[in-house]
Each structure stands twice: as C-alpha cells, then as structure tokens.
Coordinates of C-alpha atoms in Angstrom, one line a residue:
X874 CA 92.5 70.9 77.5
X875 CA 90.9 73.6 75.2
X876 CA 89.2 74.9 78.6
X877 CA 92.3 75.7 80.3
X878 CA 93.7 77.1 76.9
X879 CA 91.1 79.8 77.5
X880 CA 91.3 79.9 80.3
X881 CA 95.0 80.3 80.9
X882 CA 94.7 83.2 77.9
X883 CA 92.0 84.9 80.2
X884 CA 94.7 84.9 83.1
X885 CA 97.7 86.3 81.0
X886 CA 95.8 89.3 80.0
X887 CA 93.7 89.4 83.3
X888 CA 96.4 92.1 84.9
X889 CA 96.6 94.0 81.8
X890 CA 92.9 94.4 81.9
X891 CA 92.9 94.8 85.5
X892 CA 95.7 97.8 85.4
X893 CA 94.0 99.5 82.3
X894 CA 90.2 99.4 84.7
X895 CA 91.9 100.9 87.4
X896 CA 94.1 103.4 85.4
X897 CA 91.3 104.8 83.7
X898 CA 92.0 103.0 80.0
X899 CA 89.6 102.0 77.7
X900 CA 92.9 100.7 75.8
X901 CA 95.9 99.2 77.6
X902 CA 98.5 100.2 75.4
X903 CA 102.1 98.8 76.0
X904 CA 104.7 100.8 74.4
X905 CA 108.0 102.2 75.7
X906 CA 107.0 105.9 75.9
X907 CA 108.7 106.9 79.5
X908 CA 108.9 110.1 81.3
X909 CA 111.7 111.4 83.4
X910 CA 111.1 109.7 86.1
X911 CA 110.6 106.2 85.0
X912 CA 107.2 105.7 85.5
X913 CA 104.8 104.6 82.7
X914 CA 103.1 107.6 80.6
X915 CA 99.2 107.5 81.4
X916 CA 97.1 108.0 78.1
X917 CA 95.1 110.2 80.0
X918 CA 95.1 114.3 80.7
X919 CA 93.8 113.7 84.5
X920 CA 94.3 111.0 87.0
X921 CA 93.7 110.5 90.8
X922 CA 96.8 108.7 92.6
X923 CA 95.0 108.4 95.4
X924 CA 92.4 106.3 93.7
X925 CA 94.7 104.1 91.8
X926 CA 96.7 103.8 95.5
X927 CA 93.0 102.6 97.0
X928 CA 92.6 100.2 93.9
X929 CA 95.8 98.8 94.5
X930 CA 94.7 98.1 98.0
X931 CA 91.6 96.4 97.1
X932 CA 92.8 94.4 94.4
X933 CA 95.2 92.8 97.3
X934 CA 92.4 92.5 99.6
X935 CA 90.3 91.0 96.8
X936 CA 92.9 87.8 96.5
X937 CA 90.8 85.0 97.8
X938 CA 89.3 87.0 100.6
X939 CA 87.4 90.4 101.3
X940 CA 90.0 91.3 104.2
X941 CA 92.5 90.1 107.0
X942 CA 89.8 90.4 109.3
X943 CA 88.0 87.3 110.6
X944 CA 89.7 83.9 110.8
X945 CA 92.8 85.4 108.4
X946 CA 92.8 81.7 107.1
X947 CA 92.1 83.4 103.7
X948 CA 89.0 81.0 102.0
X949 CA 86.4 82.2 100.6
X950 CA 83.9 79.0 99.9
X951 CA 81.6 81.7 98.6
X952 CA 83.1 82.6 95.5
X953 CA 85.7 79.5 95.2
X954 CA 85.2 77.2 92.3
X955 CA 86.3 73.6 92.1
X956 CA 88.2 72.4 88.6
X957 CA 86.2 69.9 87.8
X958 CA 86.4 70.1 83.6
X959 CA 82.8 70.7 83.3
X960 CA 82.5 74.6 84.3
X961 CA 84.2 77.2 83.2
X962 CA 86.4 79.5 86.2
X963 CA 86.2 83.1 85.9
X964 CA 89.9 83.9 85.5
X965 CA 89.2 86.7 88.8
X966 CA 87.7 84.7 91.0
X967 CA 88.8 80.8 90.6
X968 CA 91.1 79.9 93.7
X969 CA 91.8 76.1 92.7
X970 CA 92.2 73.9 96.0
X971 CA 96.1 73.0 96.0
X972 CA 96.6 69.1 96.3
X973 CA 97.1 67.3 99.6
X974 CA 100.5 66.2 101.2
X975 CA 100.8 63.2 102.4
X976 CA 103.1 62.5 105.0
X977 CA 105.3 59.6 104.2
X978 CA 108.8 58.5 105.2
X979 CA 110.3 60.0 102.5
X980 CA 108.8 63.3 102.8
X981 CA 109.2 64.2 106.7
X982 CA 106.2 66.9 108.0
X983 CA 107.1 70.3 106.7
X984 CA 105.6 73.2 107.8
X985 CA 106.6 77.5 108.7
X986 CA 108.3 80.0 106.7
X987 CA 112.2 78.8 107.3
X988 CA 111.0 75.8 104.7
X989 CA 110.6 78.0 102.0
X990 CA 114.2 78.8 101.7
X991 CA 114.7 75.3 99.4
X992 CA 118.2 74.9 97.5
X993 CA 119.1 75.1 94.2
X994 CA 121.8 72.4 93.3
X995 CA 123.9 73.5 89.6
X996 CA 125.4 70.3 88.0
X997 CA 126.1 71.8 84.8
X998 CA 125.1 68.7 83.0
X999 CA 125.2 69.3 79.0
X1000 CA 121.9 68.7 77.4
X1001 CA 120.4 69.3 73.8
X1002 CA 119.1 72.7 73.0
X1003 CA 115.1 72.9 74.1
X1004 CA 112.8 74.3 72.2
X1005 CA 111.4 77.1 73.8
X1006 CA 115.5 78.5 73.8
X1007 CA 115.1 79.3 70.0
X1008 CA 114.1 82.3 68.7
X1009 CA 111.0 81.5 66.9
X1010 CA 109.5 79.5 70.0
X1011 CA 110.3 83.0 72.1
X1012 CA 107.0 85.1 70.9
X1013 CA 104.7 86.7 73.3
X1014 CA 100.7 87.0 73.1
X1015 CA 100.7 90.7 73.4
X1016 CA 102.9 93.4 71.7
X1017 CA 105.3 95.6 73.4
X1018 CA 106.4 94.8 76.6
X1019 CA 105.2 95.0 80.1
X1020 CA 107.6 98.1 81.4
X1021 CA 104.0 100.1 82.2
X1022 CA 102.8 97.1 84.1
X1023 CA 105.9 96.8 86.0
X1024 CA 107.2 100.5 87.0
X1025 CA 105.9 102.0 90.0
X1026 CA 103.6 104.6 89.8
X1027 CA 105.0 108.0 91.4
X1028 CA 102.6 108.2 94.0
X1029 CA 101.8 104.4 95.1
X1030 CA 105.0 103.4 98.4
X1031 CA 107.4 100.6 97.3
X1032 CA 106.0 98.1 99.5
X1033 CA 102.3 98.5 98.3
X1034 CA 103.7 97.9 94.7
X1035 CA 105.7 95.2 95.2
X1036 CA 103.0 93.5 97.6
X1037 CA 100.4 94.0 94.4
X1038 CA 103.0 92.7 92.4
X1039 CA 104.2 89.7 94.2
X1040 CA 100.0 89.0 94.0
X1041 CA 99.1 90.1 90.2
X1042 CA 102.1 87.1 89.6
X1043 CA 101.1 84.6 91.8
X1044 CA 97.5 84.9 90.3
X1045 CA 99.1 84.5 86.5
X1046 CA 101.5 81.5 87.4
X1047 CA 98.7 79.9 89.5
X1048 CA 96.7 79.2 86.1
X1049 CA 99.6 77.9 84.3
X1050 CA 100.1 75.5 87.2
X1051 CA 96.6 74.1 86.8
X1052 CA 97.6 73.3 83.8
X1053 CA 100.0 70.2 84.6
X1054 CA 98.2 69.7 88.0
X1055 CA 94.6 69.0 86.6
X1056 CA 94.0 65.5 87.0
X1057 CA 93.6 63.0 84.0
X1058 CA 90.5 60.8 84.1
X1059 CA 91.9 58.4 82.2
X1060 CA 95.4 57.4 84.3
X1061 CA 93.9 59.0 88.0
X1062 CA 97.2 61.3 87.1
X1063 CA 97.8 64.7 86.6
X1064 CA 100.4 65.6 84.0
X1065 CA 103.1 66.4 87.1
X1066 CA 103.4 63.3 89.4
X1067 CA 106.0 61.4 91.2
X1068 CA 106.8 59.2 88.3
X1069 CA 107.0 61.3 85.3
X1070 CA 109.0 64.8 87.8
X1071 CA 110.5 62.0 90.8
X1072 CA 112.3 65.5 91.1
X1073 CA 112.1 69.2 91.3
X1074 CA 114.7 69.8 88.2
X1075 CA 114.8 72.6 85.8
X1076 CA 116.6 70.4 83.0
X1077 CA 119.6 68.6 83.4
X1078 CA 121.4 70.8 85.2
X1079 CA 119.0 72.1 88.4
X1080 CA 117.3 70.3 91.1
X1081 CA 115.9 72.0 93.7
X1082 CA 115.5 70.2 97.4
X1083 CA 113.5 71.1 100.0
X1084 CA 114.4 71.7 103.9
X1085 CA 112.6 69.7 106.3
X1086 CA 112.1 70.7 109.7
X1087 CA 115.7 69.5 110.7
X1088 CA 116.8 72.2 108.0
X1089 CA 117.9 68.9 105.9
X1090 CA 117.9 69.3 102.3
X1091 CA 115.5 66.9 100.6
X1092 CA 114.7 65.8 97.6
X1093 CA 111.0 65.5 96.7
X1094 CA 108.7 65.2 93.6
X1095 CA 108.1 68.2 91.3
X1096 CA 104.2 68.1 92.1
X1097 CA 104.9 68.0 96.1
X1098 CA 107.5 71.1 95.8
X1099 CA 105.5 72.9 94.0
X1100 CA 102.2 72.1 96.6
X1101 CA 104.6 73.4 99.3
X1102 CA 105.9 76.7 97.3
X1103 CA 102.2 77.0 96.7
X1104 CA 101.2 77.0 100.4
X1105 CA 103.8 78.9 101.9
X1106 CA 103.2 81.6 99.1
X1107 CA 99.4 81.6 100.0
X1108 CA 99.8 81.3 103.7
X1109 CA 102.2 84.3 103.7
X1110 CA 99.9 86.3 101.0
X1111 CA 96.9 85.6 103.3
X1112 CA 98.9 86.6 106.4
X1113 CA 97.7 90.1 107.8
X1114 CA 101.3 90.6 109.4
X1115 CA 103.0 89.6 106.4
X1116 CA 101.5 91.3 104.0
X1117 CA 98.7 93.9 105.6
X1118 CA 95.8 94.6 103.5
X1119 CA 94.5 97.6 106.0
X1120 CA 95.6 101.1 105.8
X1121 CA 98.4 101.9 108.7
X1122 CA 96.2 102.9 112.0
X1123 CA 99.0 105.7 113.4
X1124 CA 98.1 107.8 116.2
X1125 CA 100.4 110.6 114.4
X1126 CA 103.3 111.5 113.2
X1127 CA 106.5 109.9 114.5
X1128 CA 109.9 112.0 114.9
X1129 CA 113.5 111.0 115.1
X1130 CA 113.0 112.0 119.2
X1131 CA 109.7 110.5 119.5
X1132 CA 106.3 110.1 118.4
X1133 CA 103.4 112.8 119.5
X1134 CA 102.1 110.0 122.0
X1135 CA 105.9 109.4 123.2
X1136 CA 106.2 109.3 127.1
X1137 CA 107.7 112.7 127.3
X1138 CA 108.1 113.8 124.3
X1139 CA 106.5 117.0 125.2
X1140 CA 110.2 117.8 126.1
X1141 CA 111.7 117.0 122.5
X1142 CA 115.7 115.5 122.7
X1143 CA 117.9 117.3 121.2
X1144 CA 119.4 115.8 118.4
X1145 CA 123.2 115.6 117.1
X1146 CA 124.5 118.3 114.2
X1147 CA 122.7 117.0 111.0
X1148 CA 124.3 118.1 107.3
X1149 CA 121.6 118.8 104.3
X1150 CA 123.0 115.3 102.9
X1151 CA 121.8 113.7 105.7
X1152 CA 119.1 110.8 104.2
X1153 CA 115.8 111.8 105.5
X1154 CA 115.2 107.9 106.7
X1155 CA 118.4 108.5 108.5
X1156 CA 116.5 111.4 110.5
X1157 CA 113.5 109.7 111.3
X1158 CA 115.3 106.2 112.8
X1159 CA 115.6 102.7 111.0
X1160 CA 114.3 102.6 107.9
X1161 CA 113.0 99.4 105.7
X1162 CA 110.8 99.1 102.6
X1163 CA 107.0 99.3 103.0
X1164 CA 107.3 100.8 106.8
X1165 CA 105.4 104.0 105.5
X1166 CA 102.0 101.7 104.2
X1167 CA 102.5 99.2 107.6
X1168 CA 104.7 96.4 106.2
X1169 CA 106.8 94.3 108.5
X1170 CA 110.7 94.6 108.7
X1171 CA 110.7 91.2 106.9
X1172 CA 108.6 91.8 104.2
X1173 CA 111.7 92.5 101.8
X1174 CA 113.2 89.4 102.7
X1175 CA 109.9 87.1 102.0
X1176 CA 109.3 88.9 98.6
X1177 CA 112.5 88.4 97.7
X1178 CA 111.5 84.5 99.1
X1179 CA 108.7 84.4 96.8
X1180 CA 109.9 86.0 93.4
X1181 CA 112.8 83.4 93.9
X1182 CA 110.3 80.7 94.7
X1183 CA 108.0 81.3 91.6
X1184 CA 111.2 81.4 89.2
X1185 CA 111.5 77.8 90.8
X1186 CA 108.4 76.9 89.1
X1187 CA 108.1 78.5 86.1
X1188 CA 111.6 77.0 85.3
X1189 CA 110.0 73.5 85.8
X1190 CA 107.1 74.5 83.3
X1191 CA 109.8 75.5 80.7
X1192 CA 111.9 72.6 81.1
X1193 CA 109.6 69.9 82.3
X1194 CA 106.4 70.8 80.8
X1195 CA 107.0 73.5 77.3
X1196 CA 106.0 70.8 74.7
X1197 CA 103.0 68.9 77.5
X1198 CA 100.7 70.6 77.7
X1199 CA 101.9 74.1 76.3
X1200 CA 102.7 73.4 72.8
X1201 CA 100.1 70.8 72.7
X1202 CA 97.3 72.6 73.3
X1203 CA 98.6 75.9 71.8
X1204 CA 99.3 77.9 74.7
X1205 CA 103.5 78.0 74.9
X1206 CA 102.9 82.1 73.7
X1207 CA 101.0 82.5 77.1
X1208 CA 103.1 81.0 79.3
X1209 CA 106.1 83.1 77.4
X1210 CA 103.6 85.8 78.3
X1211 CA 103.3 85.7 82.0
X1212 CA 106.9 85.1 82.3
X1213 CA 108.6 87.6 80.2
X1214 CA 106.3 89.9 82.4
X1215 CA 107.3 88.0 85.6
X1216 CA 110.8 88.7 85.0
X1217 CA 110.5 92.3 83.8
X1218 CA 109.1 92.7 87.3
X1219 CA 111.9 90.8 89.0
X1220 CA 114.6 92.4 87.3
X1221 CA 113.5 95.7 87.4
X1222 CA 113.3 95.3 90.8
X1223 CA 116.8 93.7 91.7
X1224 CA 114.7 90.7 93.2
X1225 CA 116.4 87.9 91.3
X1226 CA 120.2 87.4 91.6
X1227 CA 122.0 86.1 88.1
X1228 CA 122.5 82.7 89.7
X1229 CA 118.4 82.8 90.2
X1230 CA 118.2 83.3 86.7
X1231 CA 120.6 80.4 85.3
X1232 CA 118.1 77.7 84.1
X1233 CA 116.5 80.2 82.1
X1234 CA 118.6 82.9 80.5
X1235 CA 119.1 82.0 77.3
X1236 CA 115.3 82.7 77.0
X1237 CA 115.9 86.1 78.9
X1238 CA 118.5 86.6 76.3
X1239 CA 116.6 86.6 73.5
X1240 CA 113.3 89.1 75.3
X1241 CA 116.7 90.9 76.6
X1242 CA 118.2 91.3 72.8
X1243 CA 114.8 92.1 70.4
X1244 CA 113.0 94.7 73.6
X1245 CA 110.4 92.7 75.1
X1246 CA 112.2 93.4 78.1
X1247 CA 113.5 97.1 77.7
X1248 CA 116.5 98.1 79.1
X1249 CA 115.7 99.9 82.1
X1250 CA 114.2 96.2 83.4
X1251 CA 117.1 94.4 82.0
X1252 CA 119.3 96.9 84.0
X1253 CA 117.4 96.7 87.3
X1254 CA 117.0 100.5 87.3
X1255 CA 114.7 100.4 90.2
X1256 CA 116.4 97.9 92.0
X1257 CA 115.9 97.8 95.8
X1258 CA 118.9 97.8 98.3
X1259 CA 117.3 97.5 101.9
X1260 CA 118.8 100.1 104.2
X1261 CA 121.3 98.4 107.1

C-alpha cells in the first residue's frame, strides 16, 4: 500500500508540475490573484501562447499514445507498465490495463457510446454522517486552490482546453482507482469486487445502473461500472474523431457564403441586412464548441458524458472507499486533492448539473465556504451554453 501512497501523491501534483513546465514556472504558485479577464496571472514578464497552445496539444497526444495516427487503438506496449507491486510506475507514463468483463447472464454484452449515458437512481435514504463530510476530514495536500489550473488561458480555443482537461482528470482519477482495483494476494480480490460494491452506490442514497444494448437499465457491480466508465472514457479519449489530437488541415478560410474552394464561390451570395449586434458565429453559419481547433459537433455533449461519468466514480471512492484504503494508508488529503480540483473544473465550466452534484455537496460545501474553491468556480463563471 505505501507504493500507491506515493504513488497516488506523485499523480495529484503531476498536473501542477506539468502546467508550471509548460508555463514557464520554476514555482507553481496557487493563489487567487486574477486579472480582468479571468484568466490566471502568469508569474512571468514574457510568455509565448502559441507555445503553451502546442504544449497543450502534445500533452493530449502524449496520453497513452504518440498520435491518432496508426491503428488509433491507443496502446503503447513500449512505454506501458504492468502493476505488479514490485516496480515502481512513473506517475507520466503508467497506463494500468483495465480489468476484463466477463460476459455473464447478468451482465448482457455492452459496448458503443449510447452505453455511457448510465442512470442515477435518488432514494433519499437517511444515513449517519461520513467522515470525509466533516470539516477537519476536508483538507487538501496543496494550499490555495486550483482556479489557475482550471481557467482558460486567453489564447488556447475552448475545446482544446476542455479536451486537455477532460485528460489531465482522467489521468489524476485513474491513480486513485488503482487504488481499490489492485488485487490482494492474499484473498485473489481487489478491494472493489462484486461482494463487498454488489452495486454501483454512492451511499445510501445513489445507485447508478447501466444501459445494456436494449437501452435497459441494469444494475451491475461497482468494479464492472467502473471498468465500463473506464473503457468508454479511453476509447473516446483515444478516438481521433472524438477528440483530434492533429492541428485542423483547412484549405482556407471559410465565409458565411462559402469557403475559398466553394463551387462558385468566385461569385460570392449576397447576404441578408446584418446589425453590429449580429454574433460573429451567427455570420459565419452554425457554430459549436471546439469547431475552430477541429472538434466534432458532439464533442460538448461527450465531455459533458465524461465529467458526469468521473463524478460517478469519485463519489463511489468517497462513499464506498474514504476510510479503505484512503485513510488507511494516509492518502484521504490526495484524493480530497484531485477532486476539489476536479470539481473546480466542472463547475467553472457549467459541466455538472446540481442533481450531478447530490452525493457529494456537503463536501463541496465546505471547499465552497473556506475558498478552496473560489467563487468564480463555485459560480460557473465560464460556463458553457452550446449555441442552438
């Protein structure tokens, strides 16, 4: 256990050390100094956008593969590690093999996107207060708050950011989850198995079923839901239409009455009286976010998938798993860590609804109420409302 203790500290400061490389920062320092525009003050008098754009880029491609090109089934045996207790990962380059499914009668074949969308059933059951819902249980490895990790740079397109994002938190809740998937030695069991999580709960209160290919709700084990969040996150990560990792290849610019390579658009079409309120993504045709850097039109909608998705889990660590392994082995600070920072992100955003956030707001409450999330996050100032 002392292994993954490190090793799960490595991965909660990994994207702080990762931003403050690319940024330029010997020091990562997070405070709540803001300028005008929301974005987070650089400690530094000059700074190429363009380069921390590119960086963002790479980091992406850098998750588990060099690129969407080749097989796009996104392995990379080269650099891949197996968890076997006797070596020690490196927190940027360990992709743990997710556990098999097995195909039984209780768990028909699931498999696509449309089985992501699982369902969240509220039974309002009382239940004592936990632990981890008290103040003193609520403190954070790092001081400050994440607000400079989370705002989007002035210069880097929505989509890019909330692709790297989306990535950065999968990497962070991916080491936590090792955590109760690790199998014991002793009982052939990892913490998380069909007899200790028969469900996918988040206390008394939530369960969360699954849709099968008939679109039926089902209720599986904890450690099979979370295998399946796991692969469809992955597989839609790893996707190059999804989420594309390569710059956009236009051949020029395209106007509201046609590109430059438009069939006829040598003769431009004249366009209807415009006012100087007129949106500009109104002028140049439908609009969606991350169309500028070569995102898909769904790309909002499977982020949004996702961020709802990895709530799922961390929830289940909180309510399933705070005091094994987390307080156990010392480590409940880290995992308050990467998802104070998770939901800075989410809410700054506007990616997680209040009903999302059920199962764990007294704990939001409290990050809410002392700062460690400011109040530009806990507002969703930068919340996104895709264009109709």
């Amino acid at each position: 256990m002392e292994q993954y203790r490190s090793y799960i500290a490595a991965k909660s400061s990994n994207c702080a050390k990762v931003t403050g490389a690319v940024l330029g920062q010997d020091r990562l320092d997070l405070s709540n100094d803001w300028h005008e525009n929301a974005a987070p003050v650089l400690r530094r008098k000059s700074f190429n956008w363009t380069q921390m754009a590119f960086g963002i880029l790479k980091q992406r491609q850098g998750f588990g593969r060099q690129s969407n090109k080749g097989n796009g089934n996104g392995n990379n045996t080269n650099n891949q590690q197996k968890g076997t207790g006797s070596q020690n990962p490196s927190p940027t380059t360990f992709t743990p093999p997710l556990n098999p499914i097995t195909n039984t009668s209780s768990l028909p074949p699931v498999s696509g996107p449309d089985t992501a969308y699982g369902i969240a059933e509220s039974h309002h059951e009382s239940e004592p207060t936990k632990p981890f819902f008290r103040e003193r249980y609520a403190t954070l490895g790092v001081k400050g708050n994440f607000m400079p990790l989370a705002a989007q740079p002035k210069h880097v397109d929505l989509g890019e950011w909330l692709a790297h994002q989306a990535v950065e938190q999968y990497r962070l809740l991916e080491a936590l989850l090792q955590c109760i998937q690790e199998v014991d030695t002793k009982t052939g069991n990892p913490i998380c198995n069909h007899k200790t999580c028969p469900t996918m709960t988040a206390g008394r209160s939530h369960t969360y079923t699954w849709l099968n290919n008939e679109k039926i709700p089902i209720k599986v084990p904890a450690n099979q839901y979370i295998t399946l969040v796991q692969r469809w996150i992955v597989g839609k990560i790893h996707d190059p239409k999804s989420f594309p990792t390569e710059s956009p290849s236009g051949n020029g610019p395209t106007y509201a009455s046609g590109g430059l390579n438009t069939p006829g658009s040598n003769t431009p079409i004249a366009m209807g009286p415009t006012n100087l309120n007129t949106p500009l993504s109104t002028l140049a045709g439908h609009d969606w976010v991350g169309k500028a850097a070569g995102f898909p039109e769904t790309f909002f909608g499977d982020l949004r998938t996702i961020v709802r998705q990895m709530f799922r889990l961390y929830a289940h660590l909180y309510h399933s798993h705070w005091e094994n392994p987390f307080w156990h082995i010392g480590a409940y600070r880290d995992l308050n860590s990467c998802f104070v920072h998770y939901v800075t992100v989410a809410k700054l955003f506007g990616l997680l609804s209040d009903k999302d956030m059920e199962p764990m707001q007294p704990l939001v409450d409290i990050w809410i109420a002392n700062g460690s999330i400011p109040p530009d996050a806990a507002g969703g100032a930068c919340a996104v409302v895709p264009s109709q």
